[in-house]
Amino acid sequence: MSAAKNDYKRITVKTLVDMKAKGEKISMLTAYDYTMAKIVDGSGIDVILVGDSASNVMAGHETTLPITLDQMIYHASAVIRAIDRALVVVDLPFGSYQSDPKEALRSAIRIMKESGGHAVKMEGGQEVKESIKRILNAGIPVMGHLGLTPQSIYKFGTYTVRAKEEQEAQKLKQDALMLEKAGCFGIVLEKIPAKLAQEVAESVSIPVIGIGAGNGVDGQVLVLHDMLGMTHEFHPRFLRRYMNLYDDMTKAISQYVTDVKSVDFPNENEQY
Ligand code: KIV
């Protein structure tokens, strides 16, 4: 068992709320496939997010907008087959919940039924309140996502820090209170000033998980491929790289190419 693991056998949405009440920080990472999810779950992570960042990381799209509900279900099913312990939260992709609450509920039900995910995450505050309520009424746990909301990238035009201005900060605080009141079990805050994120975390009893939101929140989330250094074009200030897998993998693969070409591989012990 990894030293990072706490004593919880299985993480539920209630575990996360209890962890916040006890002042225990929550760890969250993305995963989109079976092999990675197996490693992440076995390392003691509390929450795995099947993020719509799969659109960038797995499919090479410039934004998160193109990924479909079917593709999210495919990724989430693979992750679910790998996990023993973590709570698995699945992003509702762009276009699967914005038009009306009934469509939002249908999309959330498909994720729960077809992938076996444990909860859904959706971006936005007041604008998606009715959809959130409808999904929650069906017994599906919902995590909110405020601050930088990549599904609205074309509205904002940039990926810079959000809610630096008072008006946007006030709206974000109100949205966080609304999400708590509606019954969400947690909120992701992306790329906002640390002071504001801490204020939000202190104003609600549900866990607030930050990405680029400082350390005054209840937990942290990163994109797995970024923190492992597999992606190397992306280097925002908030990202800590724990490995440089891009270089390590490049070295290993180049060595393999050399070995094949020089007939060093396979050797006598590597054949039948
Ligand atoms: O899709 C994603 O990976 C996310 C995280 C950045 C929070 O929403």
PDB file of C-alpha atoms and ligand atoms in Angstrom:
ATOM      1  CA  MET A   1       0.000   0.000   0.000  1.00  0.00           C
ATOM      2  CA  SER A   2       1.292   3.440  -0.915  1.00  0.00           C
ATOM      3  CA  ALA A   3       2.198   5.786   1.934  1.00  0.00           C
ATOM      4  CA  ALA A   4      -0.058   8.374   0.316  1.00  0.00           C
ATOM      5  CA  LYS A   5      -3.166   6.260   0.865  1.00  0.00           C
ATOM      6  CA  ASN A   6      -5.529   7.159   3.679  1.00  0.00           C
ATOM      7  CA  ASP A   7      -7.636   4.539   5.464  1.00  0.00           C
ATOM      8  CA  TYR A   8     -10.779   4.844   3.376  1.00  0.00           C
ATOM      9  CA  LYS A   9     -11.539   1.571   1.578  1.00  0.00           C
ATOM     10  CA  ARG A  10     -13.745   3.207  -1.007  1.00  0.00           C
ATOM     11  CA  ILE A  11     -14.172   6.923  -1.592  1.00  0.00           C
ATOM     12  CA  THR A  12     -17.735   8.193  -1.903  1.00  0.00           C
ATOM     13  CA  VAL A  13     -19.124  11.693  -2.212  1.00  0.00           C
ATOM     14  CA  LYS A  14     -19.854  11.535   1.517  1.00  0.00           C
ATOM     15  CA  THR A  15     -16.214  10.635   2.247  1.00  0.00           C
ATOM     16  CA  LEU A  16     -15.148  13.840   0.497  1.00  0.00           C
ATOM     17  CA  VAL A  17     -17.518  16.013   2.522  1.00  0.00           C
ATOM     18  CA  ASP A  18     -16.277  14.286   5.722  1.00  0.00           C
ATOM     19  CA  MET A  19     -12.659  14.877   4.655  1.00  0.00           C
ATOM     20  CA  LYS A  20     -13.343  18.583   4.292  1.00  0.00           C
ATOM     21  CA  ALA A  21     -15.017  18.691   7.714  1.00  0.00           C
ATOM     22  CA  LYS A  22     -11.890  17.060   9.209  1.00  0.00           C
ATOM     23  CA  GLY A  23      -9.535  19.393   7.344  1.00  0.00           C
ATOM     24  CA  GLU A  24      -8.083  16.479   5.331  1.00  0.00           C
ATOM     25  CA  LYS A  25      -6.951  17.554   1.849  1.00  0.00           C
ATOM     26  CA  ILE A  26      -8.402  15.776  -1.183  1.00  0.00           C
ATOM     27  CA  SER A  27      -6.237  14.558  -4.089  1.00  0.00           C
ATOM     28  CA  MET A  28      -7.686  14.371  -7.586  1.00  0.00           C
ATOM     29  CA  LEU A  29      -6.154  13.590 -10.992  1.00  0.00           C
ATOM     30  CA  THR A  30      -7.535  12.936 -14.439  1.00  0.00           C
ATOM     31  CA  ALA A  31      -7.404   9.554 -16.171  1.00  0.00           C
ATOM     32  CA  TYR A  32      -8.953   8.481 -19.436  1.00  0.00           C
ATOM     33  CA  ASP A  33      -7.945   4.847 -19.889  1.00  0.00           C
ATOM     34  CA  TYR A  34      -7.669   1.525 -18.053  1.00  0.00           C
ATOM     35  CA  THR A  35      -3.881   1.281 -17.672  1.00  0.00           C
ATOM     36  CA  MET A  36      -3.343   4.795 -16.342  1.00  0.00           C
ATOM     37  CA  ALA A  37      -6.410   4.600 -14.089  1.00  0.00           C
ATOM     38  CA  LYS A  38      -5.086   1.353 -12.555  1.00  0.00           C
ATOM     39  CA  ILE A  39      -1.828   3.099 -11.611  1.00  0.00           C
ATOM     40  CA  VAL A  40      -3.547   6.262 -10.367  1.00  0.00           C
ATOM     41  CA  ASP A  41      -6.066   4.314  -8.268  1.00  0.00           C
ATOM     42  CA  GLY A  42      -3.355   2.069  -6.832  1.00  0.00           C
ATOM     43  CA  SER A  43      -1.291   5.115  -5.847  1.00  0.00           C
ATOM     44  CA  GLY A  44      -3.909   6.272  -3.385  1.00  0.00           C
ATOM     45  CA  ILE A  45      -5.707   9.036  -5.249  1.00  0.00           C
ATOM     46  CA  ASP A  46      -9.065  10.062  -3.764  1.00  0.00           C
ATOM     47  CA  VAL A  47     -10.848  11.158  -6.940  1.00  0.00           C
ATOM     48  CA  ILE A  48     -10.301  10.312 -10.603  1.00  0.00           C
ATOM     49  CA  LEU A  49     -11.732  12.817 -13.051  1.00  0.00           C
ATOM     50  CA  VAL A  50     -12.546  11.531 -16.510  1.00  0.00           C
ATOM     51  CA  GLY A  51     -12.163  15.071 -17.769  1.00  0.00           C
ATOM     52  CA  ASP A  52     -13.227  16.431 -21.119  1.00  0.00           C
ATOM     53  CA  SER A  53      -9.546  17.423 -21.314  1.00  0.00           C
ATOM     54  CA  ALA A  54      -9.421  13.986 -23.013  1.00  0.00           C
ATOM     55  CA  SER A  55     -10.386  16.042 -26.054  1.00  0.00           C
ATOM     56  CA  ASN A  56      -6.956  17.741 -25.919  1.00  0.00           C
ATOM     57  CA  VAL A  57      -4.814  15.069 -24.284  1.00  0.00           C
ATOM     58  CA  MET A  58      -6.123  11.912 -25.950  1.00  0.00           C
ATOM     59  CA  ALA A  59      -7.523  13.201 -29.234  1.00  0.00           C
ATOM     60  CA  GLY A  60      -5.263  16.190 -29.957  1.00  0.00           C
ATOM     61  CA  HIS A  61      -8.049  18.752 -30.340  1.00  0.00           C
ATOM     62  CA  GLU A  62      -7.252  22.378 -29.591  1.00  0.00           C
ATOM     63  CA  THR A  63     -10.225  22.754 -27.225  1.00  0.00           C
ATOM     64  CA  THR A  64     -12.520  20.567 -25.130  1.00  0.00           C
ATOM     65  CA  LEU A  65     -15.504  21.328 -27.341  1.00  0.00           C
ATOM     66  CA  PRO A  66     -15.330  18.495 -29.905  1.00  0.00           C
ATOM     67  CA  ILE A  67     -15.436  15.512 -27.517  1.00  0.00           C
ATOM     68  CA  THR A  68     -18.790  13.713 -27.640  1.00  0.00           C
ATOM     69  CA  LEU A  69     -20.917  12.051 -24.997  1.00  0.00           C
ATOM     70  CA  ASP A  70     -20.216   8.647 -26.585  1.00  0.00           C
ATOM     71  CA  GLN A  71     -16.463   9.290 -26.400  1.00  0.00           C
ATOM     72  CA  MET A  72     -16.700  10.368 -22.748  1.00  0.00           C
ATOM     73  CA  ILE A  73     -18.624   7.165 -21.987  1.00  0.00           C
ATOM     74  CA  TYR A  74     -15.927   5.103 -23.740  1.00  0.00           C
ATOM     75  CA  HIS A  75     -13.154   6.715 -21.639  1.00  0.00           C
ATOM     76  CA  ALA A  76     -15.136   6.514 -18.402  1.00  0.00           C
ATOM     77  CA  SER A  77     -15.976   2.808 -18.886  1.00  0.00           C
ATOM     78  CA  ALA A  78     -12.280   1.984 -19.287  1.00  0.00           C
ATOM     79  CA  VAL A  79     -11.436   3.917 -16.110  1.00  0.00           C
ATOM     80  CA  ILE A  80     -14.233   2.279 -14.141  1.00  0.00           C
ATOM     81  CA  ARG A  81     -12.926  -1.200 -15.052  1.00  0.00           C
ATOM     82  CA  ALA A  82      -9.588  -0.272 -13.443  1.00  0.00           C
ATOM     83  CA  ILE A  83     -10.555   1.181 -10.109  1.00  0.00           C
ATOM     84  CA  ASP A  84     -11.020  -0.395  -6.679  1.00  0.00           C
ATOM     85  CA  ARG A  85     -11.084   2.653  -4.471  1.00  0.00           C
ATOM     86  CA  ALA A  86     -11.270   6.109  -6.030  1.00  0.00           C
ATOM     87  CA  LEU A  87     -14.448   8.061  -6.689  1.00  0.00           C
ATOM     88  CA  VAL A  88     -14.823   8.478 -10.458  1.00  0.00           C
ATOM     89  CA  VAL A  89     -16.292  11.781 -11.648  1.00  0.00           C
ATOM     90  CA  VAL A  90     -17.110  12.126 -15.345  1.00  0.00           C
ATOM     91  CA  ASP A  91     -17.355  15.432 -17.222  1.00  0.00           C
ATOM     92  CA  LEU A  92     -20.554  16.133 -19.097  1.00  0.00           C
ATOM     93  CA  PRO A  93     -19.129  17.293 -22.431  1.00  0.00           C
ATOM     94  CA  PHE A  94     -19.989  20.499 -24.256  1.00  0.00           C
ATOM     95  CA  GLY A  95     -23.374  20.260 -25.950  1.00  0.00           C
ATOM     96  CA  SER A  96     -24.709  17.483 -23.736  1.00  0.00           C
ATOM     97  CA  TYR A  97     -26.364  19.663 -21.080  1.00  0.00           C
ATOM     98  CA  GLN A  98     -26.543  23.318 -22.147  1.00  0.00           C
ATOM     99  CA  SER A  99     -29.729  23.255 -24.214  1.00  0.00           C
ATOM    100  CA  ASP A 100     -32.257  22.185 -21.570  1.00  0.00           C
ATOM    101  CA  PRO A 101     -32.540  20.341 -18.234  1.00  0.00           C
ATOM    102  CA  LYS A 102     -34.206  17.276 -19.778  1.00  0.00           C
ATOM    103  CA  GLU A 103     -31.338  16.806 -22.210  1.00  0.00           C
ATOM    104  CA  ALA A 104     -28.882  17.336 -19.335  1.00  0.00           C
ATOM    105  CA  LEU A 105     -30.580  14.603 -17.326  1.00  0.00           C
ATOM    106  CA  ARG A 106     -30.618  12.222 -20.301  1.00  0.00           C
ATOM    107  CA  SER A 107     -26.869  12.791 -20.780  1.00  0.00           C
ATOM    108  CA  ALA A 108     -26.088  12.276 -17.105  1.00  0.00           C
ATOM    109  CA  ILE A 109     -28.164   9.084 -17.039  1.00  0.00           C
ATOM    110  CA  ARG A 110     -26.286   7.746 -20.059  1.00  0.00           C
ATOM    111  CA  ILE A 111     -22.961   8.368 -18.292  1.00  0.00           C
ATOM    112  CA  MET A 112     -24.097   6.621 -15.107  1.00  0.00           C
ATOM    113  CA  LYS A 113     -25.772   3.676 -16.890  1.00  0.00           C
ATOM    114  CA  GLU A 114     -23.325   3.060 -19.721  1.00  0.00           C
ATOM    115  CA  SER A 115     -19.990   3.817 -18.033  1.00  0.00           C
ATOM    116  CA  GLY A 116     -20.684   3.035 -14.374  1.00  0.00           C
ATOM    117  CA  GLY A 117     -19.236   6.429 -13.322  1.00  0.00           C
ATOM    118  CA  HIS A 118     -20.056   7.613  -9.815  1.00  0.00           C
ATOM    119  CA  ALA A 119     -20.829  11.293 -10.431  1.00  0.00           C
ATOM    120  CA  VAL A 120     -20.855  13.952 -13.134  1.00  0.00           C
ATOM    121  CA  LYS A 121     -19.168  17.328 -13.355  1.00  0.00           C
ATOM    122  CA  MET A 122     -20.520  20.289 -15.285  1.00  0.00           C
ATOM    123  CA  GLU A 123     -19.255  23.789 -15.948  1.00  0.00           C
ATOM    124  CA  GLY A 124     -21.153  26.938 -15.015  1.00  0.00           C
ATOM    125  CA  GLY A 125     -23.249  28.500 -12.266  1.00  0.00           C
ATOM    126  CA  GLN A 126     -26.641  30.187 -12.449  1.00  0.00           C
ATOM    127  CA  GLU A 127     -26.879  29.434 -16.206  1.00  0.00           C
ATOM    128  CA  VAL A 128     -27.042  25.678 -15.609  1.00  0.00           C
ATOM    129  CA  LYS A 129     -28.860  25.699 -12.266  1.00  0.00           C
ATOM    130  CA  GLU A 130     -32.060  24.023 -13.521  1.00  0.00           C
ATOM    131  CA  SER A 131     -30.083  21.257 -15.230  1.00  0.00           C
ATOM    132  CA  ILE A 132     -28.051  20.635 -12.081  1.00  0.00           C
ATOM    133  CA  LYS A 133     -31.230  20.404 -10.007  1.00  0.00           C
ATOM    134  CA  ARG A 134     -32.849  17.967 -12.402  1.00  0.00           C
ATOM    135  CA  ILE A 135     -29.800  15.697 -12.401  1.00  0.00           C
ATOM    136  CA  LEU A 136     -29.548  15.841  -8.619  1.00  0.00           C
ATOM    137  CA  ASN A 137     -33.259  15.013  -8.314  1.00  0.00           C
ATOM    138  CA  ALA A 138     -32.564  11.796 -10.215  1.00  0.00           C
ATOM    139  CA  GLY A 139     -30.052  10.806  -7.515  1.00  0.00           C
ATOM    140  CA  ILE A 140     -26.940  11.541  -9.560  1.00  0.00           C
ATOM    141  CA  PRO A 141     -24.180  13.353  -7.633  1.00  0.00           C
ATOM    142  CA  VAL A 142     -23.013  16.565  -9.324  1.00  0.00           C
ATOM    143  CA  MET A 143     -19.747  18.451  -9.014  1.00  0.00           C
ATOM    144  CA  GLY A 144     -19.718  22.083 -10.171  1.00  0.00           C
ATOM    145  CA  HIS A 145     -16.902  23.827 -12.047  1.00  0.00           C
ATOM    146  CA  LEU A 146     -16.368  27.603 -11.848  1.00  0.00           C
ATOM    147  CA  GLY A 147     -13.670  30.115 -12.772  1.00  0.00           C
ATOM    148  CA  LEU A 148     -11.945  29.209 -16.003  1.00  0.00           C
ATOM    149  CA  THR A 149     -14.498  27.043 -17.780  1.00  0.00           C
ATOM    150  CA  PRO A 150     -12.803  25.726 -20.938  1.00  0.00           C
ATOM    151  CA  GLN A 151     -16.099  24.830 -22.627  1.00  0.00           C
ATOM    152  CA  SER A 152     -16.755  28.610 -22.865  1.00  0.00           C
ATOM    153  CA  ILE A 153     -13.351  29.420 -24.337  1.00  0.00           C
ATOM    154  CA  TYR A 154     -14.827  31.122 -27.399  1.00  0.00           C
ATOM    155  CA  LYS A 155     -16.898  33.421 -25.174  1.00  0.00           C
ATOM    156  CA  PHE A 156     -13.843  34.525 -23.158  1.00  0.00           C
ATOM    157  CA  GLY A 157     -11.234  34.291 -25.883  1.00  0.00           C
ATOM    158  CA  THR A 158      -8.285  33.391 -23.624  1.00  0.00           C
ATOM    159  CA  TYR A 159      -7.203  30.905 -20.955  1.00  0.00           C
ATOM    160  CA  THR A 160      -5.970  33.666 -18.595  1.00  0.00           C
ATOM    161  CA  VAL A 161      -6.755  33.927 -14.874  1.00  0.00           C
ATOM    162  CA  ARG A 162     -10.472  34.519 -14.235  1.00  0.00           C
ATOM    163  CA  ALA A 163     -12.406  36.578 -11.665  1.00  0.00           C
ATOM    164  CA  LYS A 164      -9.696  39.168 -11.065  1.00  0.00           C
ATOM    165  CA  GLU A 165     -12.317  41.903 -11.375  1.00  0.00           C
ATOM    166  CA  GLU A 166     -14.727  42.474  -8.485  1.00  0.00           C
ATOM    167  CA  GLN A 167     -17.885  41.884 -10.522  1.00  0.00           C
ATOM    168  CA  GLU A 168     -16.769  38.489 -11.799  1.00  0.00           C
ATOM    169  CA  ALA A 169     -15.479  37.547  -8.333  1.00  0.00           C
ATOM    170  CA  GLN A 170     -18.872  38.404  -6.792  1.00  0.00           C
ATOM    171  CA  LYS A 171     -20.698  36.303  -9.377  1.00  0.00           C
ATOM    172  CA  LEU A 172     -18.351  33.400  -8.747  1.00  0.00           C
ATOM    173  CA  LYS A 173     -18.992  33.573  -4.987  1.00  0.00           C
ATOM    174  CA  GLN A 174     -22.758  33.640  -5.553  1.00  0.00           C
ATOM    175  CA  ASP A 175     -22.527  30.735  -7.977  1.00  0.00           C
ATOM    176  CA  ALA A 176     -20.564  28.691  -5.433  1.00  0.00           C
ATOM    177  CA  LEU A 177     -23.240  29.295  -2.790  1.00  0.00           C
ATOM    178  CA  MET A 178     -25.927  28.375  -5.310  1.00  0.00           C
ATOM    179  CA  LEU A 179     -24.129  25.108  -6.192  1.00  0.00           C
ATOM    180  CA  GLU A 180     -23.907  24.179  -2.521  1.00  0.00           C
ATOM    181  CA  LYS A 181     -27.574  25.060  -1.908  1.00  0.00           C
ATOM    182  CA  ALA A 182     -28.678  23.086  -4.979  1.00  0.00           C
ATOM    183  CA  GLY A 183     -26.990  19.998  -3.518  1.00  0.00           C
ATOM    184  CA  CYS A 184     -23.685  19.614  -5.394  1.00  0.00           C
ATOM    185  CA  PHE A 185     -21.151  17.524  -3.469  1.00  0.00           C
ATOM    186  CA  GLY A 186     -18.143  19.585  -4.554  1.00  0.00           C
ATOM    187  CA  ILE A 187     -16.846  22.359  -6.778  1.00  0.00           C
ATOM    188  CA  VAL A 188     -13.768  22.644  -8.996  1.00  0.00           C
ATOM    189  CA  LEU A 189     -12.303  26.157  -9.118  1.00  0.00           C
ATOM    190  CA  GLU A 190     -10.002  26.665 -12.074  1.00  0.00           C
ATOM    191  CA  LYS A 191      -7.412  29.408 -12.490  1.00  0.00           C
ATOM    192  CA  ILE A 192      -8.654  32.152 -10.176  1.00  0.00           C
ATOM    193  CA  PRO A 193      -6.779  34.245  -7.567  1.00  0.00           C
ATOM    194  CA  ALA A 194      -5.751  32.183  -4.511  1.00  0.00           C
ATOM    195  CA  LYS A 195      -7.344  34.646  -2.084  1.00  0.00           C
ATOM    196  CA  LEU A 196     -10.731  34.420  -3.792  1.00  0.00           C
ATOM    197  CA  ALA A 197     -10.527  30.613  -3.949  1.00  0.00           C
ATOM    198  CA  GLN A 198      -9.813  30.458  -0.213  1.00  0.00           C
ATOM    199  CA  GLU A 199     -12.770  32.759   0.518  1.00  0.00           C
ATOM    200  CA  VAL A 200     -15.034  30.493  -1.526  1.00  0.00           C
ATOM    201  CA  ALA A 201     -13.722  27.348   0.193  1.00  0.00           C
ATOM    202  CA  GLU A 202     -14.375  28.938   3.591  1.00  0.00           C
ATOM    203  CA  SER A 203     -17.885  30.017   2.610  1.00  0.00           C
ATOM    204  CA  VAL A 204     -19.212  26.541   1.716  1.00  0.00           C
ATOM    205  CA  SER A 205     -19.317  23.209   3.551  1.00  0.00           C
ATOM    206  CA  ILE A 206     -18.757  21.130   0.392  1.00  0.00           C
ATOM    207  CA  PRO A 207     -15.196  20.430  -0.830  1.00  0.00           C
ATOM    208  CA  VAL A 208     -13.616  22.946  -3.174  1.00  0.00           C
ATOM    209  CA  ILE A 209     -10.915  21.442  -5.390  1.00  0.00           C
ATOM    210  CA  GLY A 210      -8.528  23.846  -7.057  1.00  0.00           C
ATOM    211  CA  ILE A 211      -6.469  23.861 -10.231  1.00  0.00           C
ATOM    212  CA  GLY A 212      -4.436  27.036 -10.378  1.00  0.00           C
ATOM    213  CA  ALA A 213      -6.405  28.304  -7.380  1.00  0.00           C
ATOM    214  CA  GLY A 214      -3.785  28.249  -4.621  1.00  0.00           C
ATOM    215  CA  ASN A 215      -3.548  26.143  -1.483  1.00  0.00           C
ATOM    216  CA  GLY A 216      -6.356  27.636   0.604  1.00  0.00           C
ATOM    217  CA  VAL A 217      -8.860  25.199  -0.923  1.00  0.00           C
ATOM    218  CA  ASP A 218      -9.805  21.660   0.157  1.00  0.00           C
ATOM    219  CA  GLY A 219      -7.897  19.718  -2.470  1.00  0.00           C
ATOM    220  CA  GLN A 220      -6.047  19.865  -5.775  1.00  0.00           C
ATOM    221  CA  VAL A 221      -6.588  18.469  -9.250  1.00  0.00           C
ATOM    222  CA  LEU A 222      -4.167  18.277 -12.166  1.00  0.00           C
ATOM    223  CA  VAL A 223      -4.263  16.712 -15.595  1.00  0.00           C
ATOM    224  CA  LEU A 224      -2.291  13.457 -15.277  1.00  0.00           C
ATOM    225  CA  HIS A 225      -0.378  13.800 -18.542  1.00  0.00           C
ATOM    226  CA  ASP A 226       0.727  17.322 -17.564  1.00  0.00           C
ATOM    227  CA  MET A 227       1.981  16.418 -14.073  1.00  0.00           C
ATOM    228  CA  LEU A 228       3.842  13.400 -15.479  1.00  0.00           C
ATOM    229  CA  GLY A 229       5.522  15.635 -18.046  1.00  0.00           C
ATOM    230  CA  MET A 230       4.119  13.716 -21.018  1.00  0.00           C
ATOM    231  CA  THR A 231       2.787  16.928 -22.535  1.00  0.00           C
ATOM    232  CA  HIS A 232       5.419  19.593 -22.974  1.00  0.00           C
ATOM    233  CA  GLU A 233       3.829  22.454 -24.886  1.00  0.00           C
ATOM    234  CA  PHE A 234       1.730  23.414 -21.846  1.00  0.00           C
ATOM    235  CA  HIS A 235       3.482  25.142 -18.930  1.00  0.00           C
ATOM    236  CA  PRO A 236       1.184  27.326 -16.835  1.00  0.00           C
ATOM    237  CA  ARG A 237       2.551  28.611 -13.522  1.00  0.00           C
ATOM    238  CA  PHE A 238       0.253  26.333 -11.483  1.00  0.00           C
ATOM    239  CA  LEU A 239       1.568  23.123 -13.022  1.00  0.00           C
ATOM    240  CA  ARG A 240       4.099  21.116 -11.030  1.00  0.00           C
ATOM    241  CA  ARG A 241       5.743  18.431 -13.145  1.00  0.00           C
ATOM    242  CA  TYR A 242       6.655  15.334 -11.105  1.00  0.00           C
ATOM    243  CA  MET A 243       8.397  13.585 -14.002  1.00  0.00           C
ATOM    244  CA  ASN A 244       9.667  14.350 -17.441  1.00  0.00           C
ATOM    245  CA  LEU A 245       8.103  11.404 -19.210  1.00  0.00           C
ATOM    246  CA  TYR A 246       8.177  13.117 -22.596  1.00  0.00           C
ATOM    247  CA  ASP A 247      11.985  12.977 -22.579  1.00  0.00           C
ATOM    248  CA  ASP A 248      12.200   9.578 -20.853  1.00  0.00           C
ATOM    249  CA  MET A 249       9.773   7.997 -23.313  1.00  0.00           C
ATOM    250  CA  THR A 250      11.473   9.605 -26.287  1.00  0.00           C
ATOM    251  CA  LYS A 251      14.811   8.155 -25.095  1.00  0.00           C
ATOM    252  CA  ALA A 252      13.344   4.684 -24.559  1.00  0.00           C
ATOM    253  CA  ILE A 253      11.582   4.621 -27.932  1.00  0.00           C
ATOM    254  CA  SER A 254      14.665   5.915 -29.783  1.00  0.00           C
ATOM    255  CA  GLN A 255      16.701   3.186 -28.110  1.00  0.00           C
ATOM    256  CA  TYR A 256      14.157   0.584 -29.261  1.00  0.00           C
ATOM    257  CA  VAL A 257      14.366   1.903 -32.839  1.00  0.00           C
ATOM    258  CA  THR A 258      18.168   1.658 -32.684  1.00  0.00           C
ATOM    259  CA  ASP A 259      18.018  -1.866 -31.227  1.00  0.00           C
ATOM    260  CA  VAL A 260      15.607  -3.104 -33.903  1.00  0.00           C
ATOM    261  CA  LYS A 261      17.635  -1.612 -36.719  1.00  0.00           C
ATOM    262  CA  SER A 262      20.919  -2.984 -35.379  1.00  0.00           C
ATOM    263  CA  VAL A 263      19.326  -6.403 -34.712  1.00  0.00           C
ATOM    264  CA  ASP A 264      20.305  -6.058 -31.046  1.00  0.00           C
ATOM    265  CA  PHE A 265      16.649  -6.780 -30.238  1.00  0.00           C
ATOM    266  CA  PRO A 266      15.498  -9.475 -29.797  1.00  0.00           C
ATOM    267  CA  ASN A 267      18.515 -11.279 -28.365  1.00  0.00           C
ATOM    268  CA  GLU A 268      18.805 -15.037 -27.696  1.00  0.00           C
ATOM    269  CA  ASN A 269      16.902 -14.792 -24.407  1.00  0.00           C
ATOM    270  CA  GLU A 270      14.109 -12.841 -25.977  1.00  0.00           C
ATOM    271  CA  GLN A 271      13.076 -15.484 -28.488  1.00  0.00           C
ATOM    272  CA  TYR A 272      11.693 -19.046 -28.530  1.00  0.00           C
TER     273      TYR A 272
HETATM  274  O1  KIV B   1     -11.314  18.271 -18.016  1.00  0.00           O
HETATM  275  C1  KIV B   1     -10.524  18.434 -17.086  1.00  0.00           C
HETATM  276  O2  KIV B   1      -9.434  17.848 -17.033  1.00  0.00           O
HETATM  277  C2  KIV B   1     -10.909  19.348 -16.014  1.00  0.00           C
HETATM  278  C3  KIV B   1      -9.854  19.716 -15.030  1.00  0.00           C
HETATM  279  C4  KIV B   1      -8.921  20.684 -15.617  1.00  0.00           C
HETATM  280  C5  KIV B   1     -10.434  20.188 -13.752  1.00  0.00           C
HETATM  281  O3  KIV B   1     -12.010  19.791 -15.971  1.00  0.00           O
END
